[in-house]
Amino acid sequence: MIKQDAKKPAKELFLGIPADVVTNEEAKARIKAMLEEDRAHFIASVNPEICVAAQKNAELRRVLLSADMGTPDGVGIVLSSRLRGGRIRERVTGIDLMLELMDVAVEGKHPVFLYGAAEGVAEEAARNLQKSYPGLIIAGTHHGYVEPEEEPKIAELIARSGAEMVFVGTGSPRQEMFAARYGEATGAKVLMVVGGSFDVLSGRLQRAPKICQQLGLEWLYRLCQQPRRLQRSLVLPYFLLLSLRDRRLY
Ligand code: UDP
């Protein structure tokens, strides 16, 4: 059980996986502070799917427990927190937080690396980001379709690029494993997992309209766009059922 230390930020447990009680603004401020420290920090994204997956994957569970911050991602997390008397009130999605962090990157001249998605996608995403955030330093990009044994080479590539912030979008649980395993080797200060964000940032996939996001229906929009996600979406009710049965928040 996670002890709530007054000096440490509060966390809530979802099927035993900790998510930080943070808003987008607070998460951004914390990451800004991490960039001042001389070590790698791993930012995980805590969503219903990963909480369920971690029940059967001990390595993933260990990695999620080791994260420096677990952002509450997904309407299921907010709903479960609310129904159990918790304090998480807003979704902190990978893509929103990543965009918030672009301002931090520009301001502090922190070079950024994008790792993941199909060939060319991270590059296109980087180009679009540079247009929207003048002054943004892109240290490098690499697609995410590499064999696991090639990942140490990716870490070396990132280290040589001088990146301080690394966004990893290679899908779960690969992205979490990479960030936790090779974080130190990359020499970066912050490694954050972002799922399919590069597909959206490159313009290849459309993000759900704001109204869908506000109503907590982004998952439904994504399901319509990519019907192959059906099985993944079905995790949501299962997660709610399990998490509500386990009333321990801390
Ligand atoms: N991906 C990758 N390498 C792989 C498998 C997937 O880079 O071996 C990418 C995929 O192209 C997509 C992202 O990982 O850009 C995962 O997207 P998904 O929609 O599954 O993530 P979510 O946003 O739902 O977490």
PDB file of C-alpha atoms and ligand atoms in Angstrom:
ATOM      1  CA  MET A   1       0.000   0.000   0.000  1.00  0.00           C
ATOM      2  CA  ILE A   2       1.289   3.485  -0.872  1.00  0.00           C
ATOM      3  CA  LYS A   3       1.752   5.685   2.163  1.00  0.00           C
ATOM      4  CA  GLN A   4       0.679   9.276   1.682  1.00  0.00           C
ATOM      5  CA  ASP A   5       3.649  11.368   2.675  1.00  0.00           C
ATOM      6  CA  ALA A   6       2.823  15.048   3.249  1.00  0.00           C
ATOM      7  CA  LYS A   7       5.927  16.086   1.306  1.00  0.00           C
ATOM      8  CA  LYS A   8       5.260  13.764  -1.597  1.00  0.00           C
ATOM      9  CA  PRO A   9       2.504  14.319  -4.155  1.00  0.00           C
ATOM     10  CA  ALA A  10      -0.653  12.313  -3.498  1.00  0.00           C
ATOM     11  CA  LYS A  11      -1.293   9.166  -5.473  1.00  0.00           C
ATOM     12  CA  GLU A  12      -4.352   6.979  -5.891  1.00  0.00           C
ATOM     13  CA  LEU A  13      -4.334   3.280  -6.700  1.00  0.00           C
ATOM     14  CA  PHE A  14      -6.189   1.681  -9.600  1.00  0.00           C
ATOM     15  CA  LEU A  15      -6.009  -2.117  -9.371  1.00  0.00           C
ATOM     16  CA  GLY A  16      -2.817  -1.536  -7.437  1.00  0.00           C
ATOM     17  CA  ILE A  17      -1.294   0.833 -10.025  1.00  0.00           C
ATOM     18  CA  PRO A  18      -0.540   4.333  -8.728  1.00  0.00           C
ATOM     19  CA  ALA A  19      -1.685   7.464 -10.553  1.00  0.00           C
ATOM     20  CA  ASP A  20      -0.702  10.908  -9.329  1.00  0.00           C
ATOM     21  CA  VAL A  21      -3.426  13.334  -8.312  1.00  0.00           C
ATOM     22  CA  VAL A  22      -2.417  16.030 -10.783  1.00  0.00           C
ATOM     23  CA  THR A  23      -3.991  18.404 -13.251  1.00  0.00           C
ATOM     24  CA  ASN A  24      -2.345  19.169 -16.607  1.00  0.00           C
ATOM     25  CA  GLU A  25      -0.865  22.347 -15.139  1.00  0.00           C
ATOM     26  CA  GLU A  26       0.564  20.538 -12.104  1.00  0.00           C
ATOM     27  CA  ALA A  27       2.009  17.737 -14.218  1.00  0.00           C
ATOM     28  CA  LYS A  28       3.698  20.317 -16.446  1.00  0.00           C
ATOM     29  CA  ALA A  29       5.160  22.141 -13.435  1.00  0.00           C
ATOM     30  CA  ARG A  30       6.499  18.897 -11.993  1.00  0.00           C
ATOM     31  CA  ILE A  31       8.141  17.877 -15.239  1.00  0.00           C
ATOM     32  CA  LYS A  32       9.694  21.331 -15.508  1.00  0.00           C
ATOM     33  CA  ALA A  33      11.284  20.733 -12.093  1.00  0.00           C
ATOM     34  CA  MET A  34      12.472  17.259 -13.168  1.00  0.00           C
ATOM     35  CA  LEU A  35      14.347  18.844 -16.068  1.00  0.00           C
ATOM     36  CA  GLU A  36      16.488  20.632 -13.519  1.00  0.00           C
ATOM     37  CA  GLU A  37      17.570  17.357 -11.879  1.00  0.00           C
ATOM     38  CA  ASP A  38      20.481  15.347 -13.150  1.00  0.00           C
ATOM     39  CA  ARG A  39      18.863  11.949 -13.715  1.00  0.00           C
ATOM     40  CA  ALA A  40      16.334  10.266 -15.969  1.00  0.00           C
ATOM     41  CA  HIS A  41      12.671  10.522 -14.940  1.00  0.00           C
ATOM     42  CA  PHE A  42      10.016   8.211 -16.296  1.00  0.00           C
ATOM     43  CA  ILE A  43       6.494   9.568 -16.806  1.00  0.00           C
ATOM     44  CA  ALA A  44       3.929   6.801 -17.198  1.00  0.00           C
ATOM     45  CA  SER A  45       0.399   7.115 -18.438  1.00  0.00           C
ATOM     46  CA  VAL A  46      -2.111   5.330 -16.195  1.00  0.00           C
ATOM     47  CA  ASN A  47      -5.204   4.271 -18.121  1.00  0.00           C
ATOM     48  CA  PRO A  48      -7.729   1.442 -17.620  1.00  0.00           C
ATOM     49  CA  GLU A  49      -6.092  -0.738 -20.243  1.00  0.00           C
ATOM     50  CA  ILE A  50      -2.652  -0.657 -18.701  1.00  0.00           C
ATOM     51  CA  CYS A  51      -4.036  -1.255 -15.194  1.00  0.00           C
ATOM     52  CA  VAL A  52      -5.772  -4.405 -16.416  1.00  0.00           C
ATOM     53  CA  ALA A  53      -2.708  -5.521 -18.424  1.00  0.00           C
ATOM     54  CA  ALA A  54      -0.489  -5.069 -15.358  1.00  0.00           C
ATOM     55  CA  GLN A  55      -2.581  -7.631 -13.443  1.00  0.00           C
ATOM     56  CA  LYS A  56      -1.086 -10.363 -15.609  1.00  0.00           C
ATOM     57  CA  ASN A  57       2.271  -8.788 -16.395  1.00  0.00           C
ATOM     58  CA  ALA A  58       4.486  -8.562 -13.318  1.00  0.00           C
ATOM     59  CA  GLU A  59       7.285  -6.774 -15.186  1.00  0.00           C
ATOM     60  CA  LEU A  60       4.878  -4.076 -16.385  1.00  0.00           C
ATOM     61  CA  ARG A  61       3.499  -3.734 -12.849  1.00  0.00           C
ATOM     62  CA  ARG A  62       7.007  -3.274 -11.472  1.00  0.00           C
ATOM     63  CA  VAL A  63       7.820  -0.686 -14.134  1.00  0.00           C
ATOM     64  CA  LEU A  64       4.619   1.278 -13.431  1.00  0.00           C
ATOM     65  CA  LEU A  65       5.349   1.232  -9.705  1.00  0.00           C
ATOM     66  CA  SER A  66       8.805   2.647 -10.412  1.00  0.00           C
ATOM     67  CA  ALA A  67       7.546   5.653 -12.437  1.00  0.00           C
ATOM     68  CA  ASP A  68       8.367   9.141 -11.210  1.00  0.00           C
ATOM     69  CA  MET A  69       4.862  10.186 -12.136  1.00  0.00           C
ATOM     70  CA  GLY A  70       1.803   8.330 -13.446  1.00  0.00           C
ATOM     71  CA  THR A  71      -0.563  10.700 -15.185  1.00  0.00           C
ATOM     72  CA  PRO A  72      -4.285   9.939 -14.803  1.00  0.00           C
ATOM     73  CA  ASP A  73      -5.150   9.232 -18.433  1.00  0.00           C
ATOM     74  CA  GLY A  74      -8.636   8.269 -19.498  1.00  0.00           C
ATOM     75  CA  VAL A  75     -12.182   8.872 -18.462  1.00  0.00           C
ATOM     76  CA  GLY A  76     -12.231   5.472 -16.694  1.00  0.00           C
ATOM     77  CA  ILE A  77      -9.586   6.650 -14.233  1.00  0.00           C
ATOM     78  CA  VAL A  78     -11.441   9.903 -13.482  1.00  0.00           C
ATOM     79  CA  LEU A  79     -14.730   8.042 -13.075  1.00  0.00           C
ATOM     80  CA  SER A  80     -13.243   5.380 -10.832  1.00  0.00           C
ATOM     81  CA  SER A  81     -11.587   8.031  -8.660  1.00  0.00           C
ATOM     82  CA  ARG A  82     -14.829   9.999  -8.368  1.00  0.00           C
ATOM     83  CA  LEU A  83     -16.945   6.929  -7.529  1.00  0.00           C
ATOM     84  CA  ARG A  84     -14.474   5.862  -4.852  1.00  0.00           C
ATOM     85  CA  GLY A  85     -14.283   9.285  -3.237  1.00  0.00           C
ATOM     86  CA  GLY A  86     -10.896  10.151  -4.746  1.00  0.00           C
ATOM     87  CA  ARG A  87      -9.569  13.505  -5.902  1.00  0.00           C
ATOM     88  CA  ILE A  88      -8.676  13.018  -9.546  1.00  0.00           C
ATOM     89  CA  ARG A  89     -10.891  15.351 -11.532  1.00  0.00           C
ATOM     90  CA  GLU A  90      -9.283  15.775 -14.921  1.00  0.00           C
ATOM     91  CA  ARG A  91      -7.728  13.602 -17.560  1.00  0.00           C
ATOM     92  CA  VAL A  92      -4.088  14.254 -18.279  1.00  0.00           C
ATOM     93  CA  THR A  93      -3.618  12.712 -21.706  1.00  0.00           C
ATOM     94  CA  GLY A  94      -0.240  12.072 -23.299  1.00  0.00           C
ATOM     95  CA  ILE A  95      -0.892  14.322 -26.257  1.00  0.00           C
ATOM     96  CA  ASP A  96      -2.199  17.272 -24.203  1.00  0.00           C
ATOM     97  CA  LEU A  97       0.673  17.113 -21.759  1.00  0.00           C
ATOM     98  CA  MET A  98       3.183  16.680 -24.575  1.00  0.00           C
ATOM     99  CA  LEU A  99       1.886  19.860 -26.228  1.00  0.00           C
ATOM    100  CA  GLU A 100       2.051  21.723 -22.910  1.00  0.00           C
ATOM    101  CA  LEU A 101       5.652  20.563 -22.591  1.00  0.00           C
ATOM    102  CA  MET A 102       6.586  22.035 -25.965  1.00  0.00           C
ATOM    103  CA  ASP A 103       6.421  25.490 -24.356  1.00  0.00           C
ATOM    104  CA  VAL A 104       8.717  24.262 -21.592  1.00  0.00           C
ATOM    105  CA  ALA A 105      11.107  22.817 -24.197  1.00  0.00           C
ATOM    106  CA  VAL A 106      11.253  26.079 -26.150  1.00  0.00           C
ATOM    107  CA  GLU A 107      11.603  28.256 -23.053  1.00  0.00           C
ATOM    108  CA  GLY A 108      14.390  26.147 -21.506  1.00  0.00           C
ATOM    109  CA  LYS A 109      15.986  25.203 -24.872  1.00  0.00           C
ATOM    110  CA  HIS A 110      15.564  21.525 -23.978  1.00  0.00           C
ATOM    111  CA  PRO A 111      16.172  19.377 -27.095  1.00  0.00           C
ATOM    112  CA  VAL A 112      13.391  16.892 -27.806  1.00  0.00           C
ATOM    113  CA  PHE A 113      13.474  13.383 -29.357  1.00  0.00           C
ATOM    114  CA  LEU A 114      10.437  11.582 -30.786  1.00  0.00           C
ATOM    115  CA  TYR A 115      10.666   7.778 -30.843  1.00  0.00           C
ATOM    116  CA  GLY A 116       7.837   5.676 -32.204  1.00  0.00           C
ATOM    117  CA  ALA A 117       5.104   5.155 -34.837  1.00  0.00           C
ATOM    118  CA  ALA A 118       5.497   4.024 -38.435  1.00  0.00           C
ATOM    119  CA  GLU A 119       8.382   5.124 -40.655  1.00  0.00           C
ATOM    120  CA  GLY A 120       8.241   8.874 -41.326  1.00  0.00           C
ATOM    121  CA  VAL A 121       5.466   9.672 -38.839  1.00  0.00           C
ATOM    122  CA  ALA A 122       7.630  10.975 -35.982  1.00  0.00           C
ATOM    123  CA  GLU A 123       9.523  13.088 -38.526  1.00  0.00           C
ATOM    124  CA  GLU A 124       6.298  14.636 -39.813  1.00  0.00           C
ATOM    125  CA  ALA A 125       5.100  15.201 -36.252  1.00  0.00           C
ATOM    126  CA  ALA A 126       8.412  16.924 -35.452  1.00  0.00           C
ATOM    127  CA  ARG A 127       8.089  19.193 -38.498  1.00  0.00           C
ATOM    128  CA  ASN A 128       4.563  20.208 -37.485  1.00  0.00           C
ATOM    129  CA  LEU A 129       5.646  20.842 -33.907  1.00  0.00           C
ATOM    130  CA  GLN A 130       8.468  23.084 -35.099  1.00  0.00           C
ATOM    131  CA  LYS A 131       5.953  25.099 -37.120  1.00  0.00           C
ATOM    132  CA  SER A 132       3.667  25.526 -34.105  1.00  0.00           C
ATOM    133  CA  TYR A 133       6.465  26.098 -31.592  1.00  0.00           C
ATOM    134  CA  PRO A 134       9.117  28.278 -33.206  1.00  0.00           C
ATOM    135  CA  GLY A 135      12.478  27.752 -31.590  1.00  0.00           C
ATOM    136  CA  LEU A 136      11.748  24.134 -30.661  1.00  0.00           C
ATOM    137  CA  ILE A 137      14.928  22.065 -30.901  1.00  0.00           C
ATOM    138  CA  ILE A 138      14.322  18.603 -32.355  1.00  0.00           C
ATOM    139  CA  ALA A 139      17.302  16.477 -31.379  1.00  0.00           C
ATOM    140  CA  GLY A 140      16.096  13.587 -33.509  1.00  0.00           C
ATOM    141  CA  THR A 141      13.343  11.143 -34.438  1.00  0.00           C
ATOM    142  CA  HIS A 142      13.134   7.390 -35.037  1.00  0.00           C
ATOM    143  CA  HIS A 143      10.283   5.124 -36.069  1.00  0.00           C
ATOM    144  CA  GLY A 144       9.053   2.567 -33.562  1.00  0.00           C
ATOM    145  CA  TYR A 145       9.186  -0.610 -35.624  1.00  0.00           C
ATOM    146  CA  VAL A 146      12.466  -2.031 -34.400  1.00  0.00           C
ATOM    147  CA  GLU A 147      13.275  -5.415 -32.879  1.00  0.00           C
ATOM    148  CA  PRO A 148      13.624  -5.434 -29.079  1.00  0.00           C
ATOM    149  CA  GLU A 149      17.329  -6.268 -29.421  1.00  0.00           C
ATOM    150  CA  GLU A 150      17.831  -3.052 -31.402  1.00  0.00           C
ATOM    151  CA  GLU A 151      16.533  -0.883 -28.581  1.00  0.00           C
ATOM    152  CA  PRO A 152      19.922  -0.366 -26.878  1.00  0.00           C
ATOM    153  CA  LYS A 153      21.041   1.182 -30.195  1.00  0.00           C
ATOM    154  CA  ILE A 154      18.055   3.540 -30.109  1.00  0.00           C
ATOM    155  CA  ALA A 155      19.050   4.544 -26.590  1.00  0.00           C
ATOM    156  CA  GLU A 156      22.592   5.249 -27.857  1.00  0.00           C
ATOM    157  CA  LEU A 157      21.206   7.274 -30.748  1.00  0.00           C
ATOM    158  CA  ILE A 158      19.174   9.362 -28.305  1.00  0.00           C
ATOM    159  CA  ALA A 159      22.211   9.816 -26.050  1.00  0.00           C
ATOM    160  CA  ARG A 160      24.287  11.049 -28.994  1.00  0.00           C
ATOM    161  CA  SER A 161      21.501  13.442 -30.033  1.00  0.00           C
ATOM    162  CA  GLY A 162      21.756  15.331 -26.753  1.00  0.00           C
ATOM    163  CA  ALA A 163      17.992  15.102 -26.152  1.00  0.00           C
ATOM    164  CA  GLU A 164      16.748  16.126 -22.722  1.00  0.00           C
ATOM    165  CA  MET A 165      13.115  15.153 -23.281  1.00  0.00           C
ATOM    166  CA  VAL A 166      12.140  11.921 -25.007  1.00  0.00           C
ATOM    167  CA  PHE A 167       8.604  11.127 -26.082  1.00  0.00           C
ATOM    168  CA  VAL A 168       8.103   7.400 -26.603  1.00  0.00           C
ATOM    169  CA  GLY A 169       5.138   6.303 -28.724  1.00  0.00           C
ATOM    170  CA  THR A 170       5.744   2.644 -29.485  1.00  0.00           C
ATOM    171  CA  GLY A 171       2.536   1.293 -27.935  1.00  0.00           C
ATOM    172  CA  SER A 172       2.022  -0.359 -24.591  1.00  0.00           C
ATOM    173  CA  PRO A 173       3.791  -2.157 -22.903  1.00  0.00           C
ATOM    174  CA  ARG A 174       6.830  -1.649 -25.197  1.00  0.00           C
ATOM    175  CA  GLN A 175       7.005   2.077 -24.591  1.00  0.00           C
ATOM    176  CA  GLU A 176       6.908   1.701 -20.789  1.00  0.00           C
ATOM    177  CA  MET A 177       9.590  -1.008 -20.865  1.00  0.00           C
ATOM    178  CA  PHE A 178      11.822   1.104 -23.076  1.00  0.00           C
ATOM    179  CA  ALA A 179      11.504   4.221 -20.911  1.00  0.00           C
ATOM    180  CA  ALA A 180      12.165   2.304 -17.702  1.00  0.00           C
ATOM    181  CA  ARG A 181      14.958   0.081 -19.046  1.00  0.00           C
ATOM    182  CA  TYR A 182      16.902   2.547 -21.131  1.00  0.00           C
ATOM    183  CA  GLY A 183      16.033   5.848 -19.471  1.00  0.00           C
ATOM    184  CA  GLU A 184      19.461   6.271 -17.879  1.00  0.00           C
ATOM    185  CA  ALA A 185      21.285   5.137 -21.026  1.00  0.00           C
ATOM    186  CA  THR A 186      19.604   7.865 -23.112  1.00  0.00           C
ATOM    187  CA  GLY A 187      21.110  10.563 -20.906  1.00  0.00           C
ATOM    188  CA  ALA A 188      17.757  12.390 -21.073  1.00  0.00           C
ATOM    189  CA  LYS A 189      16.118  13.992 -18.052  1.00  0.00           C
ATOM    190  CA  VAL A 190      12.537  13.090 -18.892  1.00  0.00           C
ATOM    191  CA  LEU A 191      11.089  10.139 -20.823  1.00  0.00           C
ATOM    192  CA  MET A 192       7.359  10.235 -21.296  1.00  0.00           C
ATOM    193  CA  VAL A 193       5.140   7.645 -22.992  1.00  0.00           C
ATOM    194  CA  VAL A 194       2.628   9.050 -25.480  1.00  0.00           C
ATOM    195  CA  GLY A 195       0.942   6.101 -27.264  1.00  0.00           C
ATOM    196  CA  GLY A 196      -0.406   7.064 -30.675  1.00  0.00           C
ATOM    197  CA  SER A 197       0.204  10.826 -30.294  1.00  0.00           C
ATOM    198  CA  PHE A 198       2.647  11.066 -33.215  1.00  0.00           C
ATOM    199  CA  ASP A 199      -0.053   9.736 -35.558  1.00  0.00           C
ATOM    200  CA  VAL A 200      -2.229  12.693 -34.551  1.00  0.00           C
ATOM    201  CA  LEU A 201       0.584  15.277 -34.522  1.00  0.00           C
ATOM    202  CA  SER A 202       1.695  14.197 -37.997  1.00  0.00           C
ATOM    203  CA  GLY A 203      -1.840  14.778 -39.254  1.00  0.00           C
ATOM    204  CA  ARG A 204      -2.323  11.117 -40.216  1.00  0.00           C
ATOM    205  CA  LEU A 205      -5.003  10.555 -37.602  1.00  0.00           C
ATOM    206  CA  GLN A 206      -7.570  13.032 -36.373  1.00  0.00           C
ATOM    207  CA  ARG A 207      -8.065  13.781 -32.708  1.00  0.00           C
ATOM    208  CA  ALA A 208     -11.627  13.605 -31.372  1.00  0.00           C
ATOM    209  CA  PRO A 209     -13.483  16.956 -31.468  1.00  0.00           C
ATOM    210  CA  LYS A 210     -13.283  19.007 -28.256  1.00  0.00           C
ATOM    211  CA  ILE A 211     -16.913  18.237 -27.390  1.00  0.00           C
ATOM    212  CA  CYS A 212     -16.189  14.480 -27.485  1.00  0.00           C
ATOM    213  CA  GLN A 213     -13.151  15.017 -25.261  1.00  0.00           C
ATOM    214  CA  GLN A 214     -15.147  17.102 -22.782  1.00  0.00           C
ATOM    215  CA  LEU A 215     -17.922  14.517 -22.615  1.00  0.00           C
ATOM    216  CA  GLY A 216     -15.360  11.791 -21.906  1.00  0.00           C
ATOM    217  CA  LEU A 217     -16.150  10.093 -25.209  1.00  0.00           C
ATOM    218  CA  GLU A 218     -12.749  10.272 -26.880  1.00  0.00           C
ATOM    219  CA  TRP A 219     -12.440   6.482 -26.650  1.00  0.00           C
ATOM    220  CA  LEU A 220     -15.690   6.141 -28.664  1.00  0.00           C
ATOM    221  CA  TYR A 221     -14.384   8.469 -31.370  1.00  0.00           C
ATOM    222  CA  ARG A 222     -11.142   6.508 -31.568  1.00  0.00           C
ATOM    223  CA  LEU A 223     -13.119   3.295 -31.761  1.00  0.00           C
ATOM    224  CA  CYS A 224     -15.091   4.625 -34.764  1.00  0.00           C
ATOM    225  CA  GLN A 225     -11.828   5.699 -36.435  1.00  0.00           C
ATOM    226  CA  GLN A 226     -10.072   2.399 -35.705  1.00  0.00           C
ATOM    227  CA  PRO A 227     -12.697  -0.372 -35.260  1.00  0.00           C
ATOM    228  CA  ARG A 228      -9.873  -2.827 -34.500  1.00  0.00           C
ATOM    229  CA  ARG A 229      -9.732  -1.143 -31.078  1.00  0.00           C
ATOM    230  CA  LEU A 230     -13.035  -2.804 -30.081  1.00  0.00           C
ATOM    231  CA  GLN A 231     -11.433  -5.431 -27.893  1.00  0.00           C
ATOM    232  CA  ARG A 232      -9.325  -2.749 -26.196  1.00  0.00           C
ATOM    233  CA  SER A 233     -12.380  -0.553 -25.526  1.00  0.00           C
ATOM    234  CA  LEU A 234     -14.165  -3.428 -23.834  1.00  0.00           C
ATOM    235  CA  VAL A 235     -11.564  -3.219 -21.082  1.00  0.00           C
ATOM    236  CA  LEU A 236     -13.214  -0.048 -19.781  1.00  0.00           C
ATOM    237  CA  PRO A 237     -16.325  -1.609 -18.169  1.00  0.00           C
ATOM    238  CA  TYR A 238     -14.200  -4.509 -16.883  1.00  0.00           C
ATOM    239  CA  PHE A 239     -11.741  -2.055 -15.327  1.00  0.00           C
ATOM    240  CA  LEU A 240     -14.570  -0.085 -13.686  1.00  0.00           C
ATOM    241  CA  LEU A 241     -16.090  -3.232 -12.269  1.00  0.00           C
ATOM    242  CA  LEU A 242     -12.782  -4.453 -10.840  1.00  0.00           C
ATOM    243  CA  SER A 243     -11.658  -1.081  -9.520  1.00  0.00           C
ATOM    244  CA  LEU A 244     -14.987  -0.367  -7.836  1.00  0.00           C
ATOM    245  CA  ARG A 245     -14.896  -3.745  -6.131  1.00  0.00           C
ATOM    246  CA  ASP A 246     -11.480  -2.845  -4.736  1.00  0.00           C
ATOM    247  CA  ARG A 247     -12.318   0.258  -2.726  1.00  0.00           C
ATOM    248  CA  ARG A 248      -8.753   0.890  -1.544  1.00  0.00           C
ATOM    249  CA  LEU A 249      -7.716   4.212  -2.996  1.00  0.00           C
ATOM    250  CA  TYR A 250      -4.361   4.416  -1.228  1.00  0.00           C
TER     251      TYR A 250
HETATM  252  N1  UDP B   1       3.889   1.344 -32.568  1.00  0.00           N
HETATM  253  C1  UDP B   1       5.259   1.352 -32.717  1.00  0.00           C
HETATM  254  N2  UDP B   1       5.919   0.160 -32.687  1.00  0.00           N
HETATM  255  C2  UDP B   1       5.286  -1.032 -32.524  1.00  0.00           C
HETATM  256  C3  UDP B   1       3.892  -1.026 -32.335  1.00  0.00           C
HETATM  257  C4  UDP B   1       3.216   0.192 -32.360  1.00  0.00           C
HETATM  258  O1  UDP B   1       5.878   2.406 -32.857  1.00  0.00           O
HETATM  259  O2  UDP B   1       5.950  -2.064 -32.513  1.00  0.00           O
HETATM  260  C5  UDP B   1       3.183   2.649 -32.587  1.00  0.00           C
HETATM  261  C6  UDP B   1       1.960   2.718 -33.463  1.00  0.00           C
HETATM  262  O3  UDP B   1       2.348   2.980 -34.807  1.00  0.00           O
HETATM  263  C7  UDP B   1       1.198   3.866 -32.831  1.00  0.00           C
HETATM  264  C8  UDP B   1       1.587   3.746 -31.358  1.00  0.00           C
HETATM  265  O4  UDP B   1       2.704   2.879 -31.310  1.00  0.00           O
HETATM  266  O5  UDP B   1       1.683   5.094 -33.332  1.00  0.00           O
HETATM  267  C9  UDP B   1       0.534   3.116 -30.444  1.00  0.00           C
HETATM  268  O6  UDP B   1      -0.653   3.666 -30.642  1.00  0.00           O
HETATM  269  P1  UDP B   1      -1.968   3.220 -29.850  1.00  0.00           P
HETATM  270  O7  UDP B   1      -3.088   3.847 -30.571  1.00  0.00           O
HETATM  271  O8  UDP B   1      -1.983   1.740 -29.672  1.00  0.00           O
HETATM  272  O9  UDP B   1      -1.691   3.850 -28.438  1.00  0.00           O
HETATM  273  P2  UDP B   1      -2.662   4.610 -27.440  1.00  0.00           P
HETATM  274  O10 UDP B   1      -2.654   6.039 -27.876  1.00  0.00           O
HETATM  275  O11 UDP B   1      -3.992   3.936 -27.502  1.00  0.00           O
HETATM  276  O12 UDP B   1      -1.965   4.402 -26.125  1.00  0.00           O
END
